[in-house]
mmCIF file with all atom_site columns, C-alpha atoms in Angstrom:
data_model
loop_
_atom_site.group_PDB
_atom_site.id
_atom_site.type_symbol
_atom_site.label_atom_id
_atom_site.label_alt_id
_atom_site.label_comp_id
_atom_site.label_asym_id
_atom_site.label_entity_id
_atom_site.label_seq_id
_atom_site.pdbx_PDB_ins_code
_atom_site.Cartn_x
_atom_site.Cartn_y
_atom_site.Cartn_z
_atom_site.occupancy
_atom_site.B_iso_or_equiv
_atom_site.pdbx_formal_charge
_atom_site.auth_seq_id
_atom_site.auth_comp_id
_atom_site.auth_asym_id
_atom_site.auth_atom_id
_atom_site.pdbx_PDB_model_num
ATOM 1   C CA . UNK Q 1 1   ? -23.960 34.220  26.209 1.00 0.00 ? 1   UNK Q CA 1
ATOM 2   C CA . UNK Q 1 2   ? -25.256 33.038  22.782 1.00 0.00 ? 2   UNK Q CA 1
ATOM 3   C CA . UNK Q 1 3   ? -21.700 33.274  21.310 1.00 0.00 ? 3   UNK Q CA 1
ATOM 4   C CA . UNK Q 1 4   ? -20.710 30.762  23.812 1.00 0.00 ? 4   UNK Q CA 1
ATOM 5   C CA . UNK Q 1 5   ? -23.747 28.533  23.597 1.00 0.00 ? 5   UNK Q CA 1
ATOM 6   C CA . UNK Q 1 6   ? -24.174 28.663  19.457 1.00 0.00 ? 6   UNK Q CA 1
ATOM 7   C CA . UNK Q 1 7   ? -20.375 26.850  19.131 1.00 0.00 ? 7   UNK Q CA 1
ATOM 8   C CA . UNK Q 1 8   ? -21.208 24.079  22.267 1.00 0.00 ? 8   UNK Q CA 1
ATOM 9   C CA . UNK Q 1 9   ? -24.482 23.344  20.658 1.00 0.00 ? 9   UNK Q CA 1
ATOM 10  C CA . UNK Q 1 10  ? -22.541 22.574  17.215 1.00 0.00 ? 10  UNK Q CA 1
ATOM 11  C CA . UNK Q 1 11  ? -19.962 20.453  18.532 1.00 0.00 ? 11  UNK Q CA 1
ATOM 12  C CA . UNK Q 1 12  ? -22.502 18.102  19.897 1.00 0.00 ? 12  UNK Q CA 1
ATOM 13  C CA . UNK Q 1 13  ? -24.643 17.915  16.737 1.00 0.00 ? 13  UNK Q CA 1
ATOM 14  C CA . UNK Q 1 14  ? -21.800 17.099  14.891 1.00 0.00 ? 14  UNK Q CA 1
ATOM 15  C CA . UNK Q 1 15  ? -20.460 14.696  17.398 1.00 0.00 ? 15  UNK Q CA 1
ATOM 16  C CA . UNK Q 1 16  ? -24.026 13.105  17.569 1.00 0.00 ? 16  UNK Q CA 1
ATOM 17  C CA . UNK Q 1 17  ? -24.108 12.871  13.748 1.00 0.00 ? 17  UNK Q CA 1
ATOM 18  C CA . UNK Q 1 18  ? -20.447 11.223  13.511 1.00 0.00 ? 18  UNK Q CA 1
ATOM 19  C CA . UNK Q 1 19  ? -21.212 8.960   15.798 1.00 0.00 ? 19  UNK Q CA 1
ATOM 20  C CA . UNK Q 1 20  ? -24.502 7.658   14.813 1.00 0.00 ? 20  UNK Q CA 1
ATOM 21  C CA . UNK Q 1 21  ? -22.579 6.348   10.871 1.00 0.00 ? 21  UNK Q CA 1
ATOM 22  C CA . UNK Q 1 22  ? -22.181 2.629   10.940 1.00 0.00 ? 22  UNK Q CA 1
ATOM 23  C CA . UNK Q 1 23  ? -22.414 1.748   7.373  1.00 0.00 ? 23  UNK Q CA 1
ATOM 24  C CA . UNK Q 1 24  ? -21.359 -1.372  5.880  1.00 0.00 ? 24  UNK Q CA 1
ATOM 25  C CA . UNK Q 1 25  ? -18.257 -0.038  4.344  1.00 0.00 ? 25  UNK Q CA 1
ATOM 26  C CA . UNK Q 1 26  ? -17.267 0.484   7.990  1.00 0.00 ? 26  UNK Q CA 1
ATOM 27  C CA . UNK Q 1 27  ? -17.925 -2.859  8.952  1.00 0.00 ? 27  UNK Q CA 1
ATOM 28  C CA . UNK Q 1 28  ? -16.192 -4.243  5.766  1.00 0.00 ? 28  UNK Q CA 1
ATOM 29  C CA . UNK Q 1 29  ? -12.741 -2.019  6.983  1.00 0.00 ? 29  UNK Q CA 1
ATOM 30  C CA . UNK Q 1 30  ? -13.400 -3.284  10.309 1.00 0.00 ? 30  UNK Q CA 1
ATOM 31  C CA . UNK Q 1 31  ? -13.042 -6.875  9.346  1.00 0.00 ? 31  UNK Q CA 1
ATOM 32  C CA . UNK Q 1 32  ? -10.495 -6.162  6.718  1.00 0.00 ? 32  UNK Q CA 1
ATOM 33  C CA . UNK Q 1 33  ? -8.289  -4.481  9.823  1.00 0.00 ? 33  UNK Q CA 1
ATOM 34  C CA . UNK Q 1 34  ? -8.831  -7.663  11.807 1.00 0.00 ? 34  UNK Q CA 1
ATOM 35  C CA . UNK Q 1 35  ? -7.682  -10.308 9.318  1.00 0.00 ? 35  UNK Q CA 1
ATOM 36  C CA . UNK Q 1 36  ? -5.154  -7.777  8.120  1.00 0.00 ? 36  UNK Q CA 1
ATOM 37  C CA . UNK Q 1 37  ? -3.879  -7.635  11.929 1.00 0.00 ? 37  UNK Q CA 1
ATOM 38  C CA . UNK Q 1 38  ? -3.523  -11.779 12.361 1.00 0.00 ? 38  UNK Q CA 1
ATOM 39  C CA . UNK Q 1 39  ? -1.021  -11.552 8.719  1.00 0.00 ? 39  UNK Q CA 1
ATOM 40  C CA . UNK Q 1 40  ? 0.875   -8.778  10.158 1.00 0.00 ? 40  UNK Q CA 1
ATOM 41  C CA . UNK Q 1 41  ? 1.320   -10.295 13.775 1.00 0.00 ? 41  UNK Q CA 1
ATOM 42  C CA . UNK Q 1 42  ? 2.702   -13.974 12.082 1.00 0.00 ? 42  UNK Q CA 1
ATOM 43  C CA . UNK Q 1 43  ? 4.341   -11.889 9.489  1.00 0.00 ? 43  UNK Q CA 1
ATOM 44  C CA . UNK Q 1 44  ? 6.360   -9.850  12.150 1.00 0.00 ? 44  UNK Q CA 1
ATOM 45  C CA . UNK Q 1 45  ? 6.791   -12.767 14.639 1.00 0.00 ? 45  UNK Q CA 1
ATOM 46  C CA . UNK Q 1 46  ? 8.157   -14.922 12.512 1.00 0.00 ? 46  UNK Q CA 1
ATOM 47  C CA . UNK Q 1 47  ? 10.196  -11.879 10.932 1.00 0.00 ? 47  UNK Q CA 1
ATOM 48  C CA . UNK Q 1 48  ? 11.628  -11.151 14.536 1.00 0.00 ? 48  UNK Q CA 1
ATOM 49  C CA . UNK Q 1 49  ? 12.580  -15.162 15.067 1.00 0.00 ? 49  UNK Q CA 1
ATOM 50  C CA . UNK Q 1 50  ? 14.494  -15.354 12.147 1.00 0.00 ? 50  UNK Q CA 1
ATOM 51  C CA . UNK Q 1 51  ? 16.107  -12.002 13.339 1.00 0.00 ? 51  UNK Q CA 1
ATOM 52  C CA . UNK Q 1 52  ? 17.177  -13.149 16.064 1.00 0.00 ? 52  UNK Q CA 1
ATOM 53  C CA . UNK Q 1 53  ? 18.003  -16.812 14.899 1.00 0.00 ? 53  UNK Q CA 1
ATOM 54  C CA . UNK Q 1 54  ? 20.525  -15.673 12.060 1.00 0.00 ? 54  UNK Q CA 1
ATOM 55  C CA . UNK Q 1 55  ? 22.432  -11.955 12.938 1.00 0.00 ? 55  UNK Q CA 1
ATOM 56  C CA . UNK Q 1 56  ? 22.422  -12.762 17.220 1.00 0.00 ? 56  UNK Q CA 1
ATOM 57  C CA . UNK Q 1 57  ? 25.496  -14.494 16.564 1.00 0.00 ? 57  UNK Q CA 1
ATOM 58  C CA . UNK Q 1 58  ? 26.994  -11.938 15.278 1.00 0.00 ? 58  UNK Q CA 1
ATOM 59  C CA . UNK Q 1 59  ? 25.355  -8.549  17.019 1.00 0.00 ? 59  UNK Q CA 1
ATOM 60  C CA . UNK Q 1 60  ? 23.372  -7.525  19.750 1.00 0.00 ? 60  UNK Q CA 1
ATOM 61  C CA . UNK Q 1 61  ? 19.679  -6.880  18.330 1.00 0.00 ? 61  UNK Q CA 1
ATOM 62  C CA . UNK Q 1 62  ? 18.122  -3.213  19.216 1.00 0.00 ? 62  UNK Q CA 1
ATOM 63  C CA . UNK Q 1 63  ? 14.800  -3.481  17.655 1.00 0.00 ? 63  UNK Q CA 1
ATOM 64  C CA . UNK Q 1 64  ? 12.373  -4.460  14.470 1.00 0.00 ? 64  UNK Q CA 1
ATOM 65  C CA . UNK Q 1 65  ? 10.168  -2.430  12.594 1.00 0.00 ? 65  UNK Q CA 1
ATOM 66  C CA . UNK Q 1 66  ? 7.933   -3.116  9.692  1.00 0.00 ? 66  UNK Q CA 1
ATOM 67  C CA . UNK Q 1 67  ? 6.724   0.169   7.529  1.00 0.00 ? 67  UNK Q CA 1
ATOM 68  C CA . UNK Q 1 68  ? 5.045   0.066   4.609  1.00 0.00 ? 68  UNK Q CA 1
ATOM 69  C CA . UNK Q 1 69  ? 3.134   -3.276  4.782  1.00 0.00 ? 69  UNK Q CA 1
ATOM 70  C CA . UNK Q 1 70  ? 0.230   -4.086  2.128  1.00 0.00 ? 70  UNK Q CA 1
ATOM 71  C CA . UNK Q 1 71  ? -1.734  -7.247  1.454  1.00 0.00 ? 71  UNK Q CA 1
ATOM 72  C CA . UNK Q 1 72  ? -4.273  -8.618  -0.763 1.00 0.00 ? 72  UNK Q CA 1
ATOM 73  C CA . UNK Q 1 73  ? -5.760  -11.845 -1.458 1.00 0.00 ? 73  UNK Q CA 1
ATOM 74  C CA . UNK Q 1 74  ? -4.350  -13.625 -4.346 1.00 0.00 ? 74  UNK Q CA 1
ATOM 75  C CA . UNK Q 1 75  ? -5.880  -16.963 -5.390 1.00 0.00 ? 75  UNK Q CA 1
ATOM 76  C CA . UNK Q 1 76  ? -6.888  -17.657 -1.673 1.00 0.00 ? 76  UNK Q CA 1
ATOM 77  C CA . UNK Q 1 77  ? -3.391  -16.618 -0.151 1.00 0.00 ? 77  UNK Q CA 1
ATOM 78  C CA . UNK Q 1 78  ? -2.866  -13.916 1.792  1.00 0.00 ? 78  UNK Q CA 1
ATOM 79  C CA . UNK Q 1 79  ? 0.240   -11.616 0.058  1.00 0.00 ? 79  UNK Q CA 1
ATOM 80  C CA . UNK Q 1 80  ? 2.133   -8.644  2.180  1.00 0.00 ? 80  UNK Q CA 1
ATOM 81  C CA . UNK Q 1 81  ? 4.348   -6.646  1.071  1.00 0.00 ? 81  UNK Q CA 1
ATOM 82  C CA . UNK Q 1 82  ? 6.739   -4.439  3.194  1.00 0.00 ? 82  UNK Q CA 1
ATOM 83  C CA . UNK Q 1 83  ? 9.837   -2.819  4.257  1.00 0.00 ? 83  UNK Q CA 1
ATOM 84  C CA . UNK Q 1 84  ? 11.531  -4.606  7.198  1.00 0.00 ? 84  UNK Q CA 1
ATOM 85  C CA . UNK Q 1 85  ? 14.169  -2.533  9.530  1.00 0.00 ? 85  UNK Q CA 1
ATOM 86  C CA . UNK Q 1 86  ? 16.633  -4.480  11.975 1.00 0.00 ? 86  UNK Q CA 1
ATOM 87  C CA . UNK Q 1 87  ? 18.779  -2.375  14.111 1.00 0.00 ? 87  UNK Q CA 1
ATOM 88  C CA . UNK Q 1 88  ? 21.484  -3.741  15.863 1.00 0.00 ? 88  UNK Q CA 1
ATOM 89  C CA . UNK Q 1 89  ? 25.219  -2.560  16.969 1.00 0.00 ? 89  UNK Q CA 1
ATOM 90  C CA . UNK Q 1 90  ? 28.657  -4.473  17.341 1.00 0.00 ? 90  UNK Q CA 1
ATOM 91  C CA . UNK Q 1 91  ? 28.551  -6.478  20.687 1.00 0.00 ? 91  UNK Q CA 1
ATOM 92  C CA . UNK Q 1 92  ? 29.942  -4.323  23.941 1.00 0.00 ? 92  UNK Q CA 1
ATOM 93  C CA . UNK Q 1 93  ? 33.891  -4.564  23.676 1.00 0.00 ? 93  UNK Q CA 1
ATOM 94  C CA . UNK Q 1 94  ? 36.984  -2.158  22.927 1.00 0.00 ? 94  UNK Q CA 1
ATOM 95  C CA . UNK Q 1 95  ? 37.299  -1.727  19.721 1.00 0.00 ? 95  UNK Q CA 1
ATOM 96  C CA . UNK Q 1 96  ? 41.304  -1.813  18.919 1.00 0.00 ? 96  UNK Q CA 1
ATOM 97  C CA . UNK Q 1 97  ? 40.623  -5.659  20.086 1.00 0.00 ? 97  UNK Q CA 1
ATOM 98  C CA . UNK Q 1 98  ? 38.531  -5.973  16.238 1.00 0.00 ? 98  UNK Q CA 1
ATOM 99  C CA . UNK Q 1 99  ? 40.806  -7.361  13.439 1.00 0.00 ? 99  UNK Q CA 1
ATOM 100 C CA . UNK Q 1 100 ? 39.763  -4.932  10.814 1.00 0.00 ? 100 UNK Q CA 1
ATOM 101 C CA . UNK Q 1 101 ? 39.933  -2.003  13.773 1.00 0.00 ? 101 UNK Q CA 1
ATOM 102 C CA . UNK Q 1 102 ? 44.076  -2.814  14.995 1.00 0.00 ? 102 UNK Q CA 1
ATOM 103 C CA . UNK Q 1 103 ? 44.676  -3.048  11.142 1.00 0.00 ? 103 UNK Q CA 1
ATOM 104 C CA . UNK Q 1 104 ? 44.077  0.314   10.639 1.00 0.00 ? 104 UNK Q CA 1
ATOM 105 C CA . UNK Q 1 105 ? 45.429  1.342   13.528 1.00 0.00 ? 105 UNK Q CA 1
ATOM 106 C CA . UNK Q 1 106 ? 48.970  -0.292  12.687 1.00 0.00 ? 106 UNK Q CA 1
ATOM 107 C CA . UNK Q 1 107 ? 48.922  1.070   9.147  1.00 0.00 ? 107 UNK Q CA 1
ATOM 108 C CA . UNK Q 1 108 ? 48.120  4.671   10.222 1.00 0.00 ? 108 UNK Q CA 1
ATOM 109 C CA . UNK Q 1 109 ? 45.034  4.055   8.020  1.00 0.00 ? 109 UNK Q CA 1
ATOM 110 C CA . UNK Q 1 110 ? 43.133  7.685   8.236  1.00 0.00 ? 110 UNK Q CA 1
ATOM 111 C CA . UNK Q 1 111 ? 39.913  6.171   8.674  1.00 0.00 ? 111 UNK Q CA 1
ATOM 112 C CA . UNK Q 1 112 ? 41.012  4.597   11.994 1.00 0.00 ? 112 UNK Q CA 1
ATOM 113 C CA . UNK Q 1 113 ? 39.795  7.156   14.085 1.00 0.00 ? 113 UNK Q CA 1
ATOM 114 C CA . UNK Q 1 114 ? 36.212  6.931   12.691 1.00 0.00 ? 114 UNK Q CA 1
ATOM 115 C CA . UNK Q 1 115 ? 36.071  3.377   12.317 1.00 0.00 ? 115 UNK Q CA 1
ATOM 116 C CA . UNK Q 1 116 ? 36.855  2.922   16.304 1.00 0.00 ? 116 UNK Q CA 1
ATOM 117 C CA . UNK Q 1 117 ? 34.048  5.598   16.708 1.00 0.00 ? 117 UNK Q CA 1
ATOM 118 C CA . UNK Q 1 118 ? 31.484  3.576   14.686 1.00 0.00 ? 118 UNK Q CA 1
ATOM 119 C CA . UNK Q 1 119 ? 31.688  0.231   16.096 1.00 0.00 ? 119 UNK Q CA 1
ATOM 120 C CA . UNK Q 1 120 ? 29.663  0.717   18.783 1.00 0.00 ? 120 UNK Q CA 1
ATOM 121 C CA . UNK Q 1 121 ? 27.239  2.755   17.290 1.00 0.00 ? 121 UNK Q CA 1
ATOM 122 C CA . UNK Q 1 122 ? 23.971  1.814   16.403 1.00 0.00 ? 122 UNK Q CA 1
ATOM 123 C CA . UNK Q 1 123 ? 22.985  0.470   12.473 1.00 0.00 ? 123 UNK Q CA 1
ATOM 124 C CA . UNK Q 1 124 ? 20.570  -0.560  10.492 1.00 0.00 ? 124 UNK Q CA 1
ATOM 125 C CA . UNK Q 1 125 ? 19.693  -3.335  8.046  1.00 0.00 ? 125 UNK Q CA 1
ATOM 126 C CA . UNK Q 1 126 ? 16.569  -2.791  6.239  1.00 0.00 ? 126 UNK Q CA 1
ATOM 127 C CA . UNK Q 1 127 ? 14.987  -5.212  3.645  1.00 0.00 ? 127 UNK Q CA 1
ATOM 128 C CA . UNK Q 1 128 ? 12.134  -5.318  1.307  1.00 0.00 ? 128 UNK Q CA 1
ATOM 129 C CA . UNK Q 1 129 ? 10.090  -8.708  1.300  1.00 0.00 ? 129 UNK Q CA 1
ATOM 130 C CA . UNK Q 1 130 ? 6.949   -10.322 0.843  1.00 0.00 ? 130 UNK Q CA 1
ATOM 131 C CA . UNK Q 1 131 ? 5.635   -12.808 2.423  1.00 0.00 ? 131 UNK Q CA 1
ATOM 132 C CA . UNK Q 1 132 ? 2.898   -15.639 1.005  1.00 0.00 ? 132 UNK Q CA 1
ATOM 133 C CA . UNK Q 1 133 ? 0.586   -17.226 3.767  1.00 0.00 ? 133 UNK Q CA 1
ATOM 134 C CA . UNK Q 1 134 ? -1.002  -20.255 2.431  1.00 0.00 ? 134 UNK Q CA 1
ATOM 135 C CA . UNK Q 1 135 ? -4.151  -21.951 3.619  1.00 0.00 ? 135 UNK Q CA 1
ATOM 136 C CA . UNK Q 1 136 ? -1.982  -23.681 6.176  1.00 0.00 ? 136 UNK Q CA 1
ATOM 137 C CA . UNK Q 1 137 ? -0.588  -20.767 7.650  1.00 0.00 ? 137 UNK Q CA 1
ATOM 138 C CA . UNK Q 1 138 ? 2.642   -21.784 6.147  1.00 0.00 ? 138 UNK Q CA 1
ATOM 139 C CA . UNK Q 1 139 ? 4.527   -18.677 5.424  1.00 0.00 ? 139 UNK Q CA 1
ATOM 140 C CA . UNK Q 1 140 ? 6.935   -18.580 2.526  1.00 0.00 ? 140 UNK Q CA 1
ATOM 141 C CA . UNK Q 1 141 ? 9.122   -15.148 2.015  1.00 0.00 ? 141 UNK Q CA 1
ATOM 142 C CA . UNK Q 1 142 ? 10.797  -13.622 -1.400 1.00 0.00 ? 142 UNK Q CA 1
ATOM 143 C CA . UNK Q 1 143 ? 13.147  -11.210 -1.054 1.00 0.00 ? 143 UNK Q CA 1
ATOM 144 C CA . UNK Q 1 144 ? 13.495  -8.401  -3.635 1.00 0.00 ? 144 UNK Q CA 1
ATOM 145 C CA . UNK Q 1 145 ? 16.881  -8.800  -5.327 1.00 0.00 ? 145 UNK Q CA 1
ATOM 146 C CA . UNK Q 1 146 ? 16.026  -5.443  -7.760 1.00 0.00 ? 146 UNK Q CA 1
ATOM 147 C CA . UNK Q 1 147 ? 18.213  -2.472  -6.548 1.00 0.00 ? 147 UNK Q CA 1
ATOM 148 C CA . UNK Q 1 148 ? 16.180  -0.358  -8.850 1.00 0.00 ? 148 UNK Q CA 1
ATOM 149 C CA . UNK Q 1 149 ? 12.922  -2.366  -9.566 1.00 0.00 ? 149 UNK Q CA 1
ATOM 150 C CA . UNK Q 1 150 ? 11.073  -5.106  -8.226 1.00 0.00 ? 150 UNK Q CA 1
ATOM 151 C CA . UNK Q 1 151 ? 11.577  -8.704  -8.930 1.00 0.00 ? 151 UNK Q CA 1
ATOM 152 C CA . UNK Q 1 152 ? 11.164  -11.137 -5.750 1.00 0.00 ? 152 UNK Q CA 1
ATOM 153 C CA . UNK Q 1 153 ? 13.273  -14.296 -5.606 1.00 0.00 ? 153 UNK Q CA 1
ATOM 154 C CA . UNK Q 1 154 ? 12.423  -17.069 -2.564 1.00 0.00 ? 154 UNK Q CA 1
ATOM 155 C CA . UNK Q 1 155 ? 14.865  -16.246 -0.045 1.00 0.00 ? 155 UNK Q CA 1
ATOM 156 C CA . UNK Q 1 156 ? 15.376  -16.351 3.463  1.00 0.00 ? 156 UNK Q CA 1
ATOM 157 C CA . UNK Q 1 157 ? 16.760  -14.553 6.368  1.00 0.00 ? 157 UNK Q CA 1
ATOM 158 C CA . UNK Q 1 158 ? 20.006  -16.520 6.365  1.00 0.00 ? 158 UNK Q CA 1
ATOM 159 C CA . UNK Q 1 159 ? 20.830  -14.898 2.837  1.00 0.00 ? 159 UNK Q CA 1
ATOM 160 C CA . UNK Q 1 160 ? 21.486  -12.184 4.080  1.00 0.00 ? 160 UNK Q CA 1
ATOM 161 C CA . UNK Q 1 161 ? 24.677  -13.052 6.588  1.00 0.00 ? 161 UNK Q CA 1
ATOM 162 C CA . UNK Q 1 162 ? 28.288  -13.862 5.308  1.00 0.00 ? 162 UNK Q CA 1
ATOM 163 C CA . UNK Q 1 163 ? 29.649  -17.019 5.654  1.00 0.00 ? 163 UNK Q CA 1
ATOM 164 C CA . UNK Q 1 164 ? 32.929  -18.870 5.122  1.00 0.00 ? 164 UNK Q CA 1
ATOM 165 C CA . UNK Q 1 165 ? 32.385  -21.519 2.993  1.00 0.00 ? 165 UNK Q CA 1
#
């Protein structure tokens, strides 16, 4: 009976003792969690509206993901930093109807076969940005244009599709 009762008695102490820690490094995390919450949530809305403003056109949109996001304060702006992941696939239609797709096809090309079985499939974009947010809540977004480094130009979303010109 005591082996039973020694262990029960311990995980309440230690329950009791976790729960009774509200520093003010806690409440400092808290706070930095909240205003770190209101960046992300314009960061990613306005991330998702551009989205689906530019590339709906031109595919049918799967999902968004952010990973990696960090901010800090830089002379009174708020600055994030993060990976950004659309995934999207080739809108629903029979793929020997695609220019690129019947070429192959006609030319015996030996890619054909896989080409046909990739259009439909699901692919990804992914992007690494940061985003200012100025006392106004206006948000302006840089792009990094490094392969291999890091150096941010303005840019935005619309960059990123071809165009005919």
């Amino acid at each position: 009976m005591k082996k039973v009762i020694i262990p029960f008695v311990a995980m309440i102490l230690v329950f009791s003792l976790s729960s009774c820690q509200t520093g003010s490094d806690e409440k400092r995390s808290f706070i930095e969690e909240t205003n770190r919450s209101e960046s992300y949530n314009k960061v990613s809305a306005f991330m998702e509206e551009e989205s689906r403003k530019v590339f709906s056109p031109y595919y049918e949109l799967l999902d968004f993901a952010i990973s990696d996001y960090q901010e800090e304060i830089v002379e009174g702006n708020v600055e994030a930093s993060f990976w950004y992941k659309v995934i999207y696939k080739n809108f629903d239609k029979d793929p020997d109807t695609v220019g690129y797709i019947q070429e192959a096809k006609e030319k015996g090309d030996p890619h054909y076969q896989q080409l046909y079985d990739e259009y439909l499939q699901p692919k990804e974009m992914n992007f690494e940005w940061k985003a200012v947010i100025d006392a106004a809540d206006s948000i302006t977004f840089y792009a990094n244009v490094n392969p291999k480094g890091t150096t941010w130009e303005k840019a935005e979303m619309s960059d990123f599709i071809l165009t005919k010109e």
